[in-house]
Amino acid sequence: MSSGDVNIVNASALVTVADTGNVRRGATQGDIGLIADGAVAIRGGTIMAVGTTKEVMANWFDDSVPTIDATGKTVMPGLVECHSHPLFGGERHDEYAERLGGASLAEVAARGGGIWSSVVSTREANDQDLLANLAAAFDRMVWGGVTTAEVKSGYGLTVDDELHQLELLQQARTLTPMELVVTFLGAHVVPRDLDAANGDPAQAYTDLVGGPMTDAVIAQGIAQFQDVTVEDGLFTPDQALAIMARSHELGLTTRVHADAWKPSLGWQTAVQGGAISAEHLTYTPDAEIDAVGRTDTVAVLLPVAELIYMTDRRANANRFIANDVPVAISTDYCSSIHATSLLSTMTMAGPWLRITPAQAIVGCTLNAAYSLRLADQCGSLDVGKRGDLLVLNCPHPNELFLGLADDMLDLVLIGGTAEGSRSQ
């Protein structure tokens, strides 16, 4: 099945998440467009027909084209990972063990842990090892249902190191069949080794990121987005807005890390600054969500991060949905969170965030695609989009949320080509 030509027929549940040209919000967050006895025809890697088996096969039956019989199974769009940091060196499992043993984040950081430890390890790692780690992570992502993935830099924090990380992410496109979206994350944390000439390190680094670093990234031409952190003790709303304004001036759309550790006006800042998404939002106050109201900025929620970080609050997904904010869900795969399965993250998001299976599915497919400006290519089963889909051993998608969803994943197709199968 290497030509990208295939028919999938007899699906007990075909989850189309049909794209009407708009991101899903409010009541439409949970509209998954279910078709019984569904079928999809893919030719040359592109979806040519979607509907019931009778409808599709009336026009697309061809005994020379491979056919997948999905009787008793669910077929759904390939998942879209819209927040990951897969390029890193070193290990941080000891930090999590310390946290589980009662240590605070401050105590872990004081002994040299946290993001800074990953910056040091990544700077010291050789390219061969970093690329090998990426390849292994990408394989696991695919077997977690991911067919498109956003990948961030952010463990370099100097002009040269960030540019080099972006170059490696560009090279990594050859390591996976997934579609990759590359994001520049210079404003991740303030580097501890920054020479601020006795000034304010955060402001000095803000000036660097918003000036020479962004200019160099634009000139390099690899990054498709810039991500900016808005967190108390890292970058203030004003500092983030300055970086975002410069990025937009140069034509690079922004994303925002916000409110992961405490309320920091991150959600409000992301919307004010015109970010396409704001990500984490664990501590965004309900009053701030209400005050901002309806917006096109996508709220990307990261339930596994909240579990690993042992936060005492969870992002209020239902508050965002009630305010007509589109919600997406992602893994936050990074140096401290080794969650590569978006399928398992999706099913965890249901009970963790108290949202329905359908709302979680939309969050991992179409809304995630909109947050990456790729909704014309992926995120739903629509004619003209890439033939990315999953075949799952359950008769209805709700069943995915009752157990270990990865065990139900039978087949992953990217561009109509099988990239993983239980029978292999």
CSV table of C-alpha atoms in Angstrom, one decimal:
chain,number,residue,atom,x,y,z
A,1,MET,CA,0.0,0.0,0.0
A,2,SER,CA,2.7,2.4,-1.0
A,3,SER,CA,1.0,4.3,-3.8
A,4,GLY,CA,-1.4,6.2,-1.6
A,5,ASP,CA,-4.3,4.5,-3.3
A,6,VAL,CA,-6.7,2.7,-0.9
A,7,ASN,CA,-10.4,2.3,-0.1
A,8,ILE,CA,-11.5,1.9,3.5
A,9,VAL,CA,-15.0,0.4,3.7
A,10,ASN,CA,-17.7,-0.9,6.1
A,11,ALA,CA,-16.6,1.2,9.1
A,12,SER,CA,-19.1,0.8,11.9
A,13,ALA,CA,-18.3,4.4,12.8
A,14,LEU,CA,-16.7,6.9,10.4
A,15,VAL,CA,-15.7,10.0,12.3
A,16,THR,CA,-15.4,12.7,9.7
A,17,VAL,CA,-15.2,15.9,11.9
A,18,ALA,CA,-16.3,17.5,8.6
A,19,ASP,CA,-14.8,20.9,8.0
A,20,THR,CA,-17.2,23.7,7.2
A,21,GLY,CA,-14.5,26.3,6.9
A,22,ASN,CA,-14.5,27.5,10.5
A,23,VAL,CA,-12.8,26.4,13.7
A,24,ARG,CA,-15.1,24.6,16.1
A,25,ARG,CA,-16.4,26.5,19.1
A,26,GLY,CA,-19.2,26.5,21.6
A,27,ALA,CA,-21.9,24.0,20.6
A,28,THR,CA,-20.0,22.8,17.6
A,29,GLN,CA,-16.9,21.8,19.6
A,30,GLY,CA,-18.5,18.4,19.9
A,31,ASP,CA,-19.7,17.8,16.4
A,32,ILE,CA,-17.8,14.9,14.9
A,33,GLY,CA,-19.9,14.1,11.9
A,34,LEU,CA,-20.5,10.4,12.5
A,35,ILE,CA,-21.4,8.1,9.6
A,36,ALA,CA,-22.5,4.5,10.1
A,37,ASP,CA,-21.2,2.0,7.6
A,38,GLY,CA,-18.8,4.6,6.4
A,39,ALA,CA,-16.1,4.6,3.7
A,40,VAL,CA,-13.3,6.7,2.4
A,41,ALA,CA,-11.6,6.6,-1.0
A,42,ILE,CA,-8.0,7.8,-1.2
A,43,ARG,CA,-6.1,8.3,-4.5
A,44,GLY,CA,-2.5,9.5,-4.7
A,45,GLY,CA,-2.6,10.3,-1.0
A,46,THR,CA,-5.6,12.6,-1.2
A,47,ILE,CA,-9.2,11.9,-0.1
A,48,MET,CA,-11.5,11.7,-3.1
A,49,ALA,CA,-14.7,10.6,-1.5
A,50,VAL,CA,-16.3,10.2,2.0
A,51,GLY,CA,-19.7,8.8,2.8
A,52,THR,CA,-21.5,5.5,3.3
A,53,THR,CA,-19.9,2.4,1.8
A,54,LYS,CA,-22.7,2.2,-0.8
A,55,GLU,CA,-22.2,5.8,-1.9
A,56,VAL,CA,-18.4,5.7,-2.1
A,57,MET,CA,-18.0,2.4,-3.7
A,58,ALA,CA,-20.6,3.2,-6.4
A,59,ASN,CA,-18.1,5.6,-7.9
A,60,TRP,CA,-14.7,4.4,-6.5
A,61,PHE,CA,-14.7,0.6,-6.6
A,62,ASP,CA,-11.6,-0.6,-8.3
A,63,ASP,CA,-10.4,-4.2,-7.8
A,64,SER,CA,-6.8,-3.1,-8.5
A,65,VAL,CA,-6.9,-0.7,-5.5
A,66,PRO,CA,-6.3,-2.2,-2.0
A,67,THR,CA,-9.3,-2.3,0.2
A,68,ILE,CA,-9.4,-2.2,4.0
A,69,ASP,CA,-12.4,-3.8,5.5
A,70,ALA,CA,-13.2,-1.8,8.7
A,71,THR,CA,-16.2,-3.9,9.8
A,72,GLY,CA,-16.7,-3.5,13.5
A,73,LYS,CA,-14.2,-0.7,13.6
A,74,THR,CA,-14.0,3.1,14.0
A,75,VAL,CA,-12.2,5.2,11.3
A,76,MET,CA,-11.3,8.7,12.2
A,77,PRO,CA,-8.9,11.5,11.1
A,78,GLY,CA,-5.2,11.3,11.9
A,79,LEU,CA,-4.5,13.2,15.1
A,80,VAL,CA,-2.8,16.6,15.0
A,81,GLU,CA,-0.2,17.3,17.7
A,82,CYS,CA,0.0,21.0,18.1
A,83,HIS,CA,2.4,21.5,21.1
A,84,SER,CA,5.6,19.5,21.5
A,85,HIS,CA,9.2,20.1,22.3
A,86,PRO,CA,10.9,16.9,20.9
A,87,LEU,CA,14.4,18.2,20.4
A,88,PHE,CA,16.3,17.9,23.7
A,89,GLY,CA,19.2,16.2,25.3
A,90,GLY,CA,19.6,14.7,28.8
A,91,GLU,CA,17.1,13.1,31.2
A,92,ARG,CA,14.9,14.6,33.9
A,93,HIS,CA,13.2,11.5,35.3
A,94,ASP,CA,15.0,12.1,38.6
A,95,GLU,CA,13.2,15.4,39.0
A,96,TYR,CA,9.8,13.7,38.7
A,97,ALA,CA,10.9,11.1,41.2
A,98,GLU,CA,11.9,13.9,43.6
A,99,ARG,CA,8.6,15.7,43.1
A,100,LEU,CA,6.7,12.5,43.8
A,101,GLY,CA,8.8,12.2,46.9
A,102,GLY,CA,7.7,15.6,48.1
A,103,ALA,CA,10.2,18.1,46.7
A,104,SER,CA,8.9,21.4,45.4
A,105,LEU,CA,9.6,22.8,41.9
A,106,ALA,CA,11.7,25.5,43.6
A,107,GLU,CA,13.8,22.9,45.3
A,108,VAL,CA,14.3,21.0,42.1
A,109,ALA,CA,15.3,24.2,40.3
A,110,ALA,CA,17.6,25.3,43.1
A,111,ARG,CA,19.8,22.2,42.6
A,112,GLY,CA,20.0,22.8,38.9
A,113,GLY,CA,17.0,21.1,37.5
A,114,GLY,CA,14.1,22.3,35.4
A,115,ILE,CA,14.2,23.6,31.9
A,116,TRP,CA,17.6,25.1,32.3
A,117,SER,CA,19.1,21.6,32.9
A,118,SER,CA,17.7,20.6,29.5
A,119,VAL,CA,19.2,23.7,27.9
A,120,VAL,CA,22.6,22.7,29.1
A,121,SER,CA,22.2,19.1,28.1
A,122,THR,CA,20.9,20.0,24.7
A,123,ARG,CA,23.7,22.4,24.0
A,124,GLU,CA,26.2,19.7,24.9
A,125,ALA,CA,24.6,16.9,22.8
A,126,ASN,CA,25.8,16.0,19.4
A,127,ASP,CA,23.6,16.3,16.3
A,128,GLN,CA,23.7,12.5,15.7
A,129,ASP,CA,22.2,11.7,19.1
A,130,LEU,CA,19.6,14.5,18.9
A,131,LEU,CA,18.4,13.3,15.5
A,132,ALA,CA,18.3,9.7,16.6
A,133,ASN,CA,16.2,10.7,19.6
A,134,LEU,CA,13.9,12.7,17.3
A,135,ALA,CA,13.5,9.7,15.0
A,136,ALA,CA,12.6,7.4,17.9
A,137,ALA,CA,10.1,10.0,19.4
A,138,PHE,CA,8.5,10.5,16.0
A,139,ASP,CA,8.0,6.7,15.6
A,140,ARG,CA,6.2,6.7,19.0
A,141,MET,CA,4.1,9.7,18.0
A,142,VAL,CA,2.9,7.9,14.9
A,143,TRP,CA,1.9,4.9,17.0
A,144,GLY,CA,0.1,7.3,19.2
A,145,GLY,CA,-2.1,8.3,16.3
A,146,VAL,CA,-0.3,11.5,15.2
A,147,THR,CA,-0.1,12.2,11.5
A,148,THR,CA,0.8,16.0,11.8
A,149,ALA,CA,3.1,17.4,14.5
A,150,GLU,CA,4.2,20.9,15.7
A,151,VAL,CA,7.8,20.8,16.9
A,152,LYS,CA,9.4,23.6,18.9
A,153,SER,CA,13.0,24.7,19.5
A,154,GLY,CA,13.6,26.4,22.8
A,155,TYR,CA,16.5,24.4,24.5
A,156,GLY,CA,19.2,26.7,23.0
A,157,LEU,CA,18.4,30.3,24.1
A,158,THR,CA,21.3,31.9,22.1
A,159,VAL,CA,21.0,33.1,18.5
A,160,ASP,CA,23.3,30.4,17.2
A,161,ASP,CA,21.9,27.6,19.3
A,162,GLU,CA,18.3,28.4,18.4
A,163,LEU,CA,19.1,28.6,14.7
A,164,HIS,CA,20.9,25.3,14.9
A,165,GLN,CA,17.9,23.7,16.6
A,166,LEU,CA,15.7,24.9,13.9
A,167,GLU,CA,18.1,23.5,11.3
A,168,LEU,CA,17.9,20.1,13.0
A,169,LEU,CA,14.1,20.2,13.1
A,170,GLN,CA,14.2,20.9,9.4
A,171,GLN,CA,16.5,18.0,8.8
A,172,ALA,CA,14.2,15.8,10.9
A,173,ARG,CA,11.4,16.1,8.2
A,174,THR,CA,13.2,13.2,6.5
A,175,LEU,CA,13.0,11.0,9.6
A,176,THR,CA,9.2,10.7,9.6
A,177,PRO,CA,6.1,10.4,7.4
A,178,MET,CA,4.4,12.9,9.6
A,179,GLU,CA,3.9,16.5,8.4
A,180,LEU,CA,6.0,18.7,10.7
A,181,VAL,CA,5.3,22.3,11.6
A,182,VAL,CA,8.4,24.1,13.1
A,183,THR,CA,8.1,26.7,15.8
A,184,PHE,CA,10.8,29.0,17.1
A,185,LEU,CA,10.7,29.2,21.0
A,186,GLY,CA,13.5,31.6,21.9
A,187,ALA,CA,11.4,33.2,24.7
A,188,HIS,CA,11.1,29.9,26.6
A,189,VAL,CA,12.9,30.9,29.8
A,190,VAL,CA,15.6,33.6,30.6
A,191,PRO,CA,19.0,31.9,30.2
A,192,ARG,CA,21.0,31.8,33.4
A,193,ASP,CA,24.3,32.4,31.6
A,194,LEU,CA,23.1,35.6,29.9
A,195,ASP,CA,25.4,38.6,30.2
A,196,ALA,CA,23.0,41.4,31.0
A,197,ALA,CA,25.7,43.9,31.7
A,198,ASN,CA,24.4,44.4,35.3
A,199,GLY,CA,20.9,45.2,33.9
A,200,ASP,CA,17.6,43.3,34.1
A,201,PRO,CA,18.3,39.8,32.6
A,202,ALA,CA,14.7,39.3,31.5
A,203,GLN,CA,14.6,42.7,29.7
A,204,ALA,CA,18.0,42.1,28.2
A,205,TYR,CA,16.9,38.7,26.9
A,206,THR,CA,13.5,40.1,25.7
A,207,ASP,CA,15.5,42.7,23.7
A,208,LEU,CA,17.6,40.0,22.2
A,209,VAL,CA,14.7,37.7,21.3
A,210,GLY,CA,12.6,40.5,19.9
A,211,GLY,CA,15.5,42.0,18.0
A,212,PRO,CA,18.5,40.1,16.6
A,213,MET,CA,17.2,36.6,17.4
A,214,THR,CA,13.9,37.0,15.6
A,215,ASP,CA,15.6,38.8,12.7
A,216,ALA,CA,18.0,35.9,12.3
A,217,VAL,CA,15.2,33.3,12.5
A,218,ILE,CA,13.2,35.2,9.8
A,219,ALA,CA,16.3,35.4,7.6
A,220,GLN,CA,16.9,31.6,8.0
A,221,GLY,CA,13.4,31.0,6.8
A,222,ILE,CA,12.6,27.7,8.6
A,223,ALA,CA,10.3,28.6,11.5
A,224,GLN,CA,6.6,28.7,10.7
A,225,PHE,CA,5.6,30.2,14.1
A,226,GLN,CA,7.2,32.0,17.0
A,227,ASP,CA,6.2,30.9,20.6
A,228,VAL,CA,6.5,33.4,23.5
A,229,THR,CA,6.1,32.6,27.2
A,230,VAL,CA,4.0,34.8,29.5
A,231,GLU,CA,4.7,33.6,33.0
A,232,ASP,CA,5.3,35.4,36.3
A,233,GLY,CA,9.0,35.4,36.9
A,234,LEU,CA,9.9,34.8,33.2
A,235,PHE,CA,8.4,37.3,30.7
A,236,THR,CA,5.8,39.9,31.6
A,237,PRO,CA,2.8,40.7,29.4
A,238,ASP,CA,4.5,43.9,28.1
A,239,GLN,CA,7.7,42.0,27.3
A,240,ALA,CA,5.8,39.3,25.5
A,241,LEU,CA,3.7,41.8,23.6
A,242,ALA,CA,6.9,43.5,22.4
A,243,ILE,CA,8.3,40.3,21.0
A,244,MET,CA,5.0,39.4,19.4
A,245,ALA,CA,4.6,42.7,17.8
A,246,ARG,CA,8.1,42.4,16.2
A,247,SER,CA,7.3,38.9,15.1
A,248,HIS,CA,4.1,39.9,13.4
A,249,GLU,CA,5.7,42.9,11.8
A,250,LEU,CA,8.1,40.5,10.1
A,251,GLY,CA,5.3,38.1,9.1
A,252,LEU,CA,5.8,35.3,11.7
A,253,THR,CA,2.6,34.3,13.4
A,254,THR,CA,2.9,33.8,17.2
A,255,ARG,CA,1.8,31.2,19.7
A,256,VAL,CA,1.9,31.7,23.5
A,257,HIS,CA,2.9,29.6,26.5
A,258,ALA,CA,0.6,31.0,29.3
A,259,ASP,CA,-0.6,30.5,32.8
A,260,ALA,CA,1.0,27.1,33.3
A,261,TRP,CA,2.2,27.8,36.9
A,262,LYS,CA,0.0,30.7,38.1
A,263,PRO,CA,-2.3,33.4,36.8
A,264,SER,CA,0.0,35.7,34.7
A,265,LEU,CA,-2.5,37.5,32.4
A,266,GLY,CA,-1.2,35.1,29.8
A,267,TRP,CA,-4.6,34.4,28.1
A,268,GLN,CA,-5.5,38.0,27.9
A,269,THR,CA,-2.0,38.9,26.6
A,270,ALA,CA,-2.2,36.2,23.9
A,271,VAL,CA,-5.5,37.4,22.6
A,272,GLN,CA,-4.4,41.1,22.8
A,273,GLY,CA,-1.2,40.3,20.9
A,274,GLY,CA,-3.0,38.4,18.1
A,275,ALA,CA,-1.6,35.0,18.9
A,276,ILE,CA,-3.1,32.1,16.9
A,277,SER,CA,-3.0,30.0,20.1
A,278,ALA,CA,-2.3,30.1,23.8
A,279,GLU,CA,-1.1,26.9,25.4
A,280,HIS,CA,-1.4,25.4,28.9
A,281,LEU,CA,-3.9,27.9,30.5
A,282,THR,CA,-4.0,25.8,33.7
A,283,TYR,CA,-4.3,28.8,36.0
A,284,THR,CA,-6.2,31.2,33.7
A,285,PRO,CA,-8.8,32.7,36.0
A,286,ASP,CA,-12.5,32.1,35.1
A,287,ALA,CA,-13.0,35.9,35.3
A,288,GLU,CA,-10.3,36.4,32.7
A,289,ILE,CA,-11.8,33.9,30.4
A,290,ASP,CA,-15.2,35.6,30.7
A,291,ALA,CA,-13.7,39.1,30.3
A,292,VAL,CA,-11.9,38.1,27.1
A,293,GLY,CA,-14.9,36.3,25.8
A,294,ARG,CA,-15.3,35.0,22.2
A,295,THR,CA,-12.0,35.0,20.3
A,296,ASP,CA,-10.4,33.2,17.4
A,297,THR,CA,-7.3,32.4,19.5
A,298,VAL,CA,-7.3,28.7,20.1
A,299,ALA,CA,-7.0,27.5,23.7
A,300,VAL,CA,-4.6,24.5,23.6
A,301,LEU,CA,-4.9,22.5,26.8
A,302,LEU,CA,-2.3,20.0,28.0
A,303,PRO,CA,-3.8,17.5,30.5
A,304,VAL,CA,-0.7,15.3,30.8
A,305,ALA,CA,1.4,18.4,31.8
A,306,GLU,CA,-1.0,19.1,34.6
A,307,LEU,CA,-0.8,15.5,35.8
A,308,ILE,CA,3.0,15.4,35.7
A,309,TYR,CA,3.4,18.9,37.2
A,310,MET,CA,0.8,17.9,39.9
A,311,THR,CA,-1.0,21.2,39.6
A,312,ASP,CA,-3.7,22.1,42.1
A,313,ARG,CA,-6.0,23.4,39.3
A,314,ARG,CA,-6.9,22.1,35.8
A,315,ALA,CA,-7.6,24.3,32.8
A,316,ASN,CA,-11.3,25.1,32.7
A,317,ALA,CA,-12.1,23.7,29.3
A,318,ASN,CA,-15.8,24.1,29.8
A,319,ARG,CA,-15.4,27.8,30.6
A,320,PHE,CA,-13.5,28.3,27.4
A,321,ILE,CA,-16.2,26.4,25.4
A,322,ALA,CA,-19.0,28.3,27.1
A,323,ASN,CA,-17.3,31.5,25.9
A,324,ASP,CA,-17.1,30.3,22.3
A,325,VAL,CA,-13.4,29.8,22.5
A,326,PRO,CA,-12.1,27.0,20.2
A,327,VAL,CA,-10.3,24.3,22.3
A,328,ALA,CA,-7.5,22.0,21.2
A,329,ILE,CA,-5.7,19.3,23.1
A,330,SER,CA,-2.0,18.3,22.9
A,331,THR,CA,0.6,16.2,24.7
A,332,ASP,CA,3.3,18.7,25.6
A,333,TYR,CA,5.9,16.0,24.8
A,334,CYS,CA,9.2,17.5,26.1
A,335,SER,CA,12.2,16.8,28.2
A,336,SER,CA,10.1,16.4,31.4
A,337,ILE,CA,7.0,14.9,29.9
A,338,HIS,CA,7.5,11.8,27.7
A,339,ALA,CA,3.9,11.5,26.5
A,340,THR,CA,4.1,10.8,22.8
A,341,SER,CA,0.6,9.3,22.4
A,342,LEU,CA,-1.9,11.9,21.5
A,343,LEU,CA,-4.5,9.1,21.3
A,344,SER,CA,-4.1,8.3,25.0
A,345,THR,CA,-3.9,12.1,25.8
A,346,MET,CA,-7.2,12.6,24.0
A,347,THR,CA,-8.9,9.9,26.0
A,348,MET,CA,-7.4,11.2,29.3
A,349,ALA,CA,-8.7,14.7,28.4
A,350,GLY,CA,-12.2,13.5,28.7
A,351,PRO,CA,-12.3,12.7,32.5
A,352,TRP,CA,-9.5,15.1,33.4
A,353,LEU,CA,-11.0,18.2,31.8
A,354,ARG,CA,-14.6,17.0,32.1
A,355,ILE,CA,-15.4,17.2,28.4
A,356,THR,CA,-17.2,14.8,26.2
A,357,PRO,CA,-15.4,12.3,23.9
A,358,ALA,CA,-16.6,14.2,20.9
A,359,GLN,CA,-15.2,17.5,22.3
A,360,ALA,CA,-11.9,15.9,22.9
A,361,ILE,CA,-11.8,14.3,19.4
A,362,VAL,CA,-12.4,17.7,17.8
A,363,GLY,CA,-9.7,19.2,20.0
A,364,CYS,CA,-7.1,16.7,18.7
A,365,THR,CA,-8.1,16.9,15.1
A,366,LEU,CA,-9.8,19.9,13.4
A,367,ASN,CA,-9.2,22.5,16.0
A,368,ALA,CA,-5.6,21.5,16.4
A,369,ALA,CA,-5.2,21.8,12.6
A,370,TYR,CA,-6.7,25.3,12.7
A,371,SER,CA,-4.2,26.3,15.4
A,372,LEU,CA,-1.4,25.3,13.0
A,373,ARG,CA,-3.1,26.9,9.9
A,374,LEU,CA,-3.3,23.5,8.3
A,375,ALA,CA,-7.0,22.9,8.3
A,376,ASP,CA,-7.0,22.9,4.5
A,377,GLN,CA,-4.8,19.8,4.6
A,378,CYS,CA,-5.6,17.8,7.7
A,379,GLY,CA,-7.8,17.4,10.8
A,380,SER,CA,-10.9,16.0,9.2
A,381,LEU,CA,-12.0,13.5,6.6
A,382,ASP,CA,-12.9,15.8,3.7
A,383,VAL,CA,-12.5,15.6,0.0
A,384,GLY,CA,-9.2,17.3,-1.0
A,385,LYS,CA,-7.4,16.8,2.3
A,386,ARG,CA,-4.5,14.5,2.8
A,387,GLY,CA,-5.4,10.8,3.4
A,388,ASP,CA,-4.4,10.7,7.0
A,389,LEU,CA,-6.6,8.5,9.2
A,390,LEU,CA,-6.7,5.9,11.9
A,391,VAL,CA,-8.5,2.6,12.1
A,392,LEU,CA,-9.4,1.5,15.6
A,393,ASN,CA,-10.7,-1.8,17.0
A,394,CYS,CA,-13.9,-0.5,18.5
A,395,PRO,CA,-17.3,0.0,17.0
A,396,HIS,CA,-17.9,3.5,18.3
A,397,PRO,CA,-15.4,6.3,19.2
A,398,ASN,CA,-16.8,6.6,22.7
A,399,GLU,CA,-15.3,3.2,23.5
A,400,LEU,CA,-11.8,4.7,23.1
A,401,PHE,CA,-12.4,6.6,26.4
A,402,LEU,CA,-13.2,3.5,28.4
A,403,GLY,CA,-9.7,1.9,28.5
A,404,LEU,CA,-6.2,2.1,27.0
A,405,ALA,CA,-6.9,3.6,23.6
A,406,ASP,CA,-3.4,2.8,22.2
A,407,ASP,CA,-4.4,-0.9,22.5
A,408,MET,CA,-7.3,-0.3,20.1
A,409,LEU,CA,-5.2,1.4,17.4
A,410,ASP,CA,-5.1,-1.0,14.5
A,411,LEU,CA,-3.7,1.0,11.6
A,412,VAL,CA,-2.3,4.4,10.8
A,413,LEU,CA,-2.5,5.8,7.3
A,414,ILE,CA,-0.5,9.0,6.3
A,415,GLY,CA,-1.3,10.2,2.8
A,416,GLY,CA,-3.1,6.9,2.2
A,417,THR,CA,0.0,4.8,3.0
A,418,ALA,CA,0.1,2.5,6.0
A,419,GLU,CA,2.8,3.7,8.4
A,420,GLY,CA,2.0,1.3,11.2
A,421,SER,CA,-0.2,-1.9,11.6
A,422,ARG,CA,-0.9,-4.4,14.3
A,423,SER,CA,-0.3,-7.1,11.6
A,424,GLN,CA,3.2,-5.9,10.7
